[in-house]
Amino acid sequence: MEIGIDSFVARLPNPATGEVLSASERLDNLLEEVETADRVGLDVFGIGEHHRPEFLDSAPAIILAAAAARTKNIRLTSAVTVLSAADPVRVFQEFATLDLLAKGRVEIVVGRGSFGEAYPLFGFKFEDYDSLFIEKLQLLLQIRDNTHVNWSGRHRPALSGQGIYPRPYQEQLPVWLGVGGTPQSFARAGTLGLPLMVAIIGGDFSRFRPLVDLYREAGRQAGHSPEKLKVGVHALGFVGNTTEEAKESFYPGWRYMFTEIGRERGRSPATRAQFEAMCGPHGAFLIGDAPTVAAKMLAASEALGGVARITLQMSSSSTEHAAMKQSIELLGDEVAPIIRRSTQSWSL
């Protein structure tokens, strides 16, 4: 099982002082976090895409290019690219160029996004949410597999054999499909034979098992091998020296962000009771000391019938940079070895 981190490059107020880092300083800190993840041997680091004031990830390929120049081994990915509001030609060109810079360490996770701001920003209608994504995913995959493309659709001017350059360092640029909870999205990923990245930010892992089974069955019926149908999980997480330390580091930022987002969507403020339930044995938060987080990761994999990758989304935390780096070090130095020993013993 691969282990990694996803960041939305959140810039939240310090819970004690109300201070907010400058955008430049927050990006400097992020690059140190990616360097730390590379140094401690984590497998992957992802950057999301949002177009909101509390996040600095509106141009993930640029951030990942800076990370590529400062790392050696870690794979670099989007988490997710909001493909519905983007031009697939430019997305491919940006990530192919990034793959050349990173010498074959780049992937794309594409999705529709959990916020709607990108649609009017780039001139699209939110009510075309589904058709935009289906059409643009088809085009992106065609570009990935062919240098010269003939294509036509509703939402973009046609292509009539133009060459799309550069081509990536890897023979085929990996494209994952990022999904939330709609059966159609899981089935689509299986039919296309794409690896699946499931965002699980609430409830428990086992409730997603029927959807993951649907993905695998759709892939089987489409003729894809089980090895091709990889499942990844994106979940909120944070590692501390003790479970209480991890909770106290993560909770203030989580409460602030989910209260603000909830207010926009007509929900009640986030509560400590909700947080504690999600940190408990049956909750989806991977928060605690190293043995606790490792045990929950292994339980999540078992609940879903085996997963190939788990990434922790730490950037809802407003904790200090030093604590973020310490959490990454604990994830690489203490959690990852437990996971790797366990998964190796399963394969023997």
Coordinates of C-alpha atoms in Angstrom, one line a residue:
M1 CA 0.0 0.0 0.0
E2 CA 1.3 3.4 -1.0
I3 CA 1.1 6.2 1.6
G4 CA 1.0 9.9 0.9
I5 CA -0.3 13.3 1.7
D6 CA -2.8 15.6 -0.1
S7 CA -2.8 19.3 0.5
F8 CA -5.2 22.0 -0.4
V9 CA -2.6 24.6 0.8
A10 CA -5.1 26.0 3.3
R11 CA -4.2 29.3 4.8
L12 CA -6.3 29.5 8.0
P13 CA -6.1 31.8 11.1
N14 CA -4.0 30.6 14.0
P15 CA -6.6 29.4 16.5
A16 CA -4.8 31.1 19.4
T17 CA -3.8 34.5 17.9
G18 CA -6.0 34.9 14.8
E19 CA -2.8 35.5 12.7
V20 CA -2.8 34.4 9.1
L21 CA 0.4 33.7 7.3
S22 CA 1.2 35.6 4.1
A23 CA 0.5 33.6 0.9
S24 CA 4.2 33.5 0.1
E25 CA 5.2 32.2 3.5
R26 CA 2.5 29.5 3.3
L27 CA 3.8 28.3 0.0
D28 CA 7.3 28.3 1.3
N29 CA 6.1 26.1 4.2
L30 CA 4.3 23.8 1.8
L31 CA 7.4 23.1 -0.3
E32 CA 9.3 22.3 2.9
E33 CA 6.4 19.8 3.7
V34 CA 6.8 18.2 0.3
E35 CA 10.6 18.0 0.8
T36 CA 10.0 16.4 4.2
A37 CA 7.6 13.8 2.8
D38 CA 10.2 12.9 0.1
R39 CA 13.0 12.6 2.7
V40 CA 11.1 10.3 5.0
G41 CA 10.1 8.0 2.1
L42 CA 6.5 8.7 1.5
D43 CA 5.2 7.5 -1.8
V44 CA 3.1 10.4 -3.1
F45 CA 2.2 14.1 -2.5
G46 CA -0.9 15.6 -4.1
I47 CA -2.0 19.2 -4.5
G48 CA -5.7 20.0 -4.9
E49 CA -7.4 22.7 -7.0
H50 CA -9.8 25.3 -5.5
H51 CA -10.7 28.8 -6.4
R52 CA -11.5 30.2 -2.9
P53 CA -9.8 32.7 -0.6
E54 CA -8.8 30.1 2.1
F55 CA -6.8 27.9 -0.3
L56 CA -3.7 28.7 -2.4
D57 CA -4.0 25.7 -4.8
S58 CA -5.7 27.3 -7.8
A59 CA -2.7 26.5 -10.1
P60 CA -1.6 23.0 -8.9
A61 CA 0.7 22.2 -11.8
I62 CA 2.9 25.3 -10.9
I63 CA 3.2 24.2 -7.3
L64 CA 4.0 20.7 -8.3
A65 CA 6.7 22.0 -10.7
A66 CA 8.4 23.8 -7.8
A67 CA 8.1 20.6 -5.7
A68 CA 9.6 18.5 -8.6
A69 CA 12.7 20.7 -8.5
R70 CA 13.2 20.1 -4.7
T71 CA 12.5 16.3 -4.5
K72 CA 13.9 13.1 -5.9
N73 CA 11.7 10.1 -5.4
I74 CA 8.2 11.0 -4.3
R75 CA 5.4 10.9 -6.9
L76 CA 3.6 14.1 -7.5
T77 CA -0.1 14.4 -8.4
S78 CA -3.1 16.6 -8.5
A79 CA -5.8 16.0 -5.9
V80 CA -8.0 16.7 -7.9
T81 CA -7.8 18.6 -11.2
V82 CA -11.3 20.1 -11.8
L83 CA -11.5 18.8 -15.3
S84 CA -15.0 19.9 -15.9
A85 CA -13.9 23.6 -15.8
A86 CA -10.6 23.1 -17.6
D87 CA -9.3 22.5 -21.2
P88 CA -8.1 18.9 -21.4
V89 CA -5.4 20.0 -24.0
R90 CA -3.9 22.4 -21.5
V91 CA -4.2 20.0 -18.6
F92 CA -2.3 17.4 -20.6
Q93 CA 0.4 19.8 -21.7
E94 CA 0.9 21.1 -18.2
F95 CA 1.2 17.7 -16.6
A96 CA 3.2 16.2 -19.5
T97 CA 5.7 19.1 -19.0
L98 CA 5.7 18.5 -15.3
D99 CA 6.4 14.8 -15.9
L100 CA 9.4 15.7 -18.0
L101 CA 10.7 17.9 -15.2
A102 CA 10.1 15.2 -12.6
K103 CA 11.5 12.4 -14.7
G104 CA 8.4 10.3 -14.7
R105 CA 7.0 10.9 -11.2
V106 CA 3.8 12.6 -12.2
E107 CA 0.1 11.5 -12.1
I108 CA -3.3 13.3 -12.5
V109 CA -6.3 12.7 -10.4
V110 CA -9.3 14.2 -12.3
G111 CA -12.7 15.0 -10.9
R112 CA -15.6 17.4 -10.9
G113 CA -14.7 19.2 -7.6
S114 CA -16.7 19.7 -4.4
F115 CA -17.2 23.4 -5.0
G116 CA -18.8 25.3 -7.8
E117 CA -16.7 28.4 -8.1
A118 CA -14.6 27.2 -11.0
Y119 CA -17.6 26.9 -13.4
P120 CA -18.6 30.6 -13.7
L121 CA -15.0 31.7 -13.3
F122 CA -14.0 29.9 -16.5
G123 CA -17.3 30.5 -18.4
F124 CA -19.2 27.3 -17.8
K125 CA -22.6 26.5 -16.5
F126 CA -22.8 24.6 -13.3
E127 CA -25.9 22.8 -14.6
D128 CA -23.6 21.2 -17.3
Y129 CA -21.6 19.6 -14.4
D130 CA -22.0 16.0 -15.6
S131 CA -21.8 16.5 -19.4
L132 CA -18.8 18.7 -19.1
F133 CA -16.9 16.1 -17.1
I134 CA -17.8 13.1 -19.3
E135 CA -16.9 14.8 -22.5
K136 CA -13.6 16.3 -21.2
L137 CA -12.5 13.0 -19.6
Q138 CA -13.0 11.3 -23.0
L139 CA -10.9 13.9 -24.7
L140 CA -8.2 13.8 -22.0
L141 CA -7.8 10.0 -22.3
Q142 CA -7.8 10.3 -26.1
I143 CA -4.9 12.8 -25.9
R144 CA -3.1 10.7 -23.4
D145 CA -3.1 7.7 -25.8
N146 CA -2.6 9.6 -29.1
T147 CA -0.3 12.4 -30.2
H148 CA -2.6 13.5 -33.0
V149 CA -6.3 13.7 -32.1
N150 CA -9.5 13.9 -34.1
W151 CA -12.4 14.8 -31.7
S152 CA -15.6 16.8 -31.5
G153 CA -18.0 17.6 -28.7
R154 CA -20.4 20.1 -27.2
H155 CA -18.2 22.1 -24.9
R156 CA -15.0 22.7 -26.8
P157 CA -13.9 23.4 -30.4
A158 CA -13.2 20.3 -32.4
L159 CA -9.7 18.9 -33.0
S160 CA -8.9 17.7 -36.5
G161 CA -5.6 15.8 -36.2
Q162 CA -3.5 18.4 -34.5
G163 CA -0.5 17.2 -32.6
I164 CA -0.5 17.8 -28.8
Y165 CA 2.9 18.3 -27.3
P166 CA 5.0 17.7 -25.3
R167 CA 4.6 14.0 -24.6
P168 CA 5.3 12.9 -21.1
Y169 CA 8.4 11.2 -19.8
Q170 CA 6.3 8.1 -19.0
E171 CA 5.0 6.1 -21.8
Q172 CA 1.5 6.7 -20.5
L173 CA 0.7 9.4 -18.0
P174 CA -1.3 7.9 -15.2
V175 CA -4.8 9.2 -14.8
W176 CA -6.9 8.4 -11.7
L177 CA -10.6 9.2 -11.4
G178 CA -11.5 11.0 -8.2
V179 CA -15.0 10.3 -6.9
G180 CA -17.2 11.2 -4.0
G181 CA -20.3 9.0 -3.5
T182 CA -22.3 8.7 -6.8
P183 CA -22.6 5.1 -8.1
Q184 CA -22.3 6.4 -11.7
S185 CA -18.8 7.8 -11.0
F186 CA -17.6 4.5 -9.6
A187 CA -19.1 2.5 -12.5
R188 CA -17.6 4.9 -15.0
A189 CA -14.1 4.5 -13.5
G190 CA -14.4 0.7 -13.7
T191 CA -15.7 0.7 -17.3
L192 CA -12.8 2.9 -18.4
G193 CA -10.3 0.8 -16.4
L194 CA -9.0 3.8 -14.5
P195 CA -7.6 3.7 -11.0
L196 CA -10.1 5.1 -8.5
M197 CA -9.4 7.7 -5.8
V198 CA -12.3 7.8 -3.2
A199 CA -12.7 10.9 -1.1
I200 CA -14.0 9.7 2.3
I201 CA -14.3 12.6 4.7
G202 CA -17.2 11.4 6.9
G203 CA -19.1 8.3 8.0
D204 CA -17.1 5.1 8.0
F205 CA -15.1 3.3 5.4
S206 CA -17.3 0.2 5.2
R207 CA -20.3 2.2 3.8
F208 CA -18.2 2.7 0.6
R209 CA -17.7 -1.0 0.0
P210 CA -20.8 -1.5 -2.2
L211 CA -19.6 1.3 -4.4
V212 CA -16.1 -0.1 -4.6
D213 CA -17.5 -3.5 -5.5
L214 CA -19.6 -1.8 -8.2
Y215 CA -16.4 -0.3 -9.6
R216 CA -14.6 -3.6 -9.6
E217 CA -17.5 -5.4 -11.2
A218 CA -17.9 -2.8 -13.9
G219 CA -14.2 -3.1 -14.6
R220 CA -14.5 -6.9 -14.8
Q221 CA -17.4 -6.7 -17.2
A222 CA -15.4 -4.3 -19.4
G223 CA -12.6 -6.8 -19.6
H224 CA -10.0 -5.1 -17.3
S225 CA -7.7 -7.1 -15.1
P226 CA -8.0 -6.9 -11.3
E227 CA -4.4 -5.5 -11.2
K228 CA -5.5 -2.5 -13.3
L229 CA -8.5 -1.7 -11.0
K230 CA -6.6 0.0 -8.2
V231 CA -8.4 1.7 -5.4
G232 CA -7.1 4.7 -3.4
V233 CA -8.5 6.5 -0.4
H234 CA -8.3 10.2 0.4
A235 CA -9.1 10.9 4.1
L236 CA -8.6 13.6 6.7
G237 CA -5.6 12.7 8.9
F238 CA -2.9 13.8 11.2
V239 CA -0.2 12.0 13.2
G240 CA 1.0 13.1 16.7
N241 CA 3.3 11.7 19.4
T242 CA 0.1 10.8 21.2
T243 CA -3.5 10.6 20.0
E244 CA -4.5 13.5 22.2
E245 CA -1.7 15.6 20.7
A246 CA -2.9 14.8 17.2
K247 CA -6.5 15.7 18.0
E248 CA -5.6 19.0 19.6
S249 CA -3.4 19.9 16.7
F250 CA -6.1 19.1 14.1
Y251 CA -9.4 20.1 15.7
P252 CA -9.2 23.9 15.7
G253 CA -8.5 24.1 12.0
W254 CA -11.1 21.4 11.2
R255 CA -13.8 23.2 13.2
Y256 CA -13.1 26.5 11.6
M257 CA -13.1 25.2 8.0
F258 CA -16.1 22.9 8.3
T259 CA -18.1 25.5 10.2
E260 CA -17.4 28.1 7.5
I261 CA -18.1 25.7 4.6
G262 CA -21.2 24.4 6.5
R263 CA -22.5 27.9 6.9
E264 CA -22.4 28.4 3.1
R265 CA -24.4 25.2 2.7
G266 CA -27.0 25.9 5.4
R267 CA -25.5 23.4 8.0
S268 CA -25.0 23.8 11.7
P269 CA -21.5 24.6 13.1
A270 CA -19.1 21.7 13.4
T271 CA -18.9 20.3 16.9
R272 CA -16.3 18.5 19.1
A273 CA -18.7 15.6 19.4
Q274 CA -18.8 15.1 15.7
F275 CA -15.0 15.3 15.5
E276 CA -14.5 12.8 18.3
A277 CA -16.9 10.4 16.6
M278 CA -14.9 10.6 13.4
C279 CA -11.7 10.0 15.3
G280 CA -13.1 6.9 16.9
P281 CA -12.8 3.3 15.8
H282 CA -15.7 3.5 13.3
G283 CA -15.0 7.0 12.0
A284 CA -13.2 8.0 8.8
F285 CA -10.6 10.3 10.3
L286 CA -7.0 8.9 10.4
I287 CA -6.0 11.0 13.4
G288 CA -3.9 9.8 16.3
D289 CA -0.5 8.4 17.3
A290 CA 1.4 6.2 14.8
P291 CA -0.1 2.8 15.9
T292 CA -3.6 4.2 15.9
V293 CA -3.3 5.7 12.4
A294 CA -1.7 2.6 11.0
A295 CA -4.4 0.3 12.5
K296 CA -7.1 2.5 11.0
M297 CA -5.4 2.5 7.6
L298 CA -5.3 -1.3 7.7
A299 CA -8.9 -1.5 8.8
A300 CA -9.9 0.8 6.0
S301 CA -8.1 -1.4 3.4
E302 CA -9.8 -4.5 4.8
A303 CA -13.2 -2.8 4.8
L304 CA -12.9 -1.9 1.1
G305 CA -11.5 -5.2 0.0
G306 CA -7.9 -4.0 -0.3
V307 CA -6.6 -0.5 -1.3
A308 CA -3.5 0.4 -3.2
R309 CA -3.0 3.9 -1.8
I310 CA -4.1 6.0 1.2
T311 CA -3.4 9.8 1.2
L312 CA -4.0 12.0 4.3
Q313 CA -5.4 15.4 3.8
M314 CA -3.7 17.4 6.6
S315 CA -4.4 20.9 5.4
S316 CA -7.6 21.4 7.2
S317 CA -5.4 21.8 10.2
S318 CA -4.3 25.4 11.2
T319 CA -1.5 24.1 13.3
E320 CA 2.0 25.5 13.1
H321 CA 4.4 24.5 10.4
A322 CA 6.7 22.7 12.8
A323 CA 3.9 20.4 13.9
M324 CA 2.9 19.8 10.3
K325 CA 6.5 18.7 9.5
Q326 CA 6.6 16.5 12.6
S327 CA 3.3 14.8 11.6
I328 CA 4.8 14.1 8.1
E329 CA 7.9 12.7 9.7
L330 CA 5.8 10.4 12.0
L331 CA 3.8 9.3 9.0
G332 CA 6.9 8.3 7.1
D333 CA 9.1 7.1 10.0
E334 CA 6.6 5.2 12.1
V335 CA 3.2 4.7 10.3
A336 CA 4.6 3.6 6.9
P337 CA 6.9 0.8 8.3
I338 CA 3.9 -0.7 10.2
I339 CA 1.8 -0.6 7.0
R340 CA 4.6 -2.1 4.9
R341 CA 5.4 -4.9 7.3
S342 CA 1.7 -5.8 7.5
T343 CA 1.0 -5.7 3.8
Q344 CA 4.2 -7.7 3.0
S345 CA 3.1 -10.4 5.4
W346 CA -0.2 -10.6 3.6
S347 CA 1.5 -11.2 0.3
L348 CA 3.7 -14.0 1.6

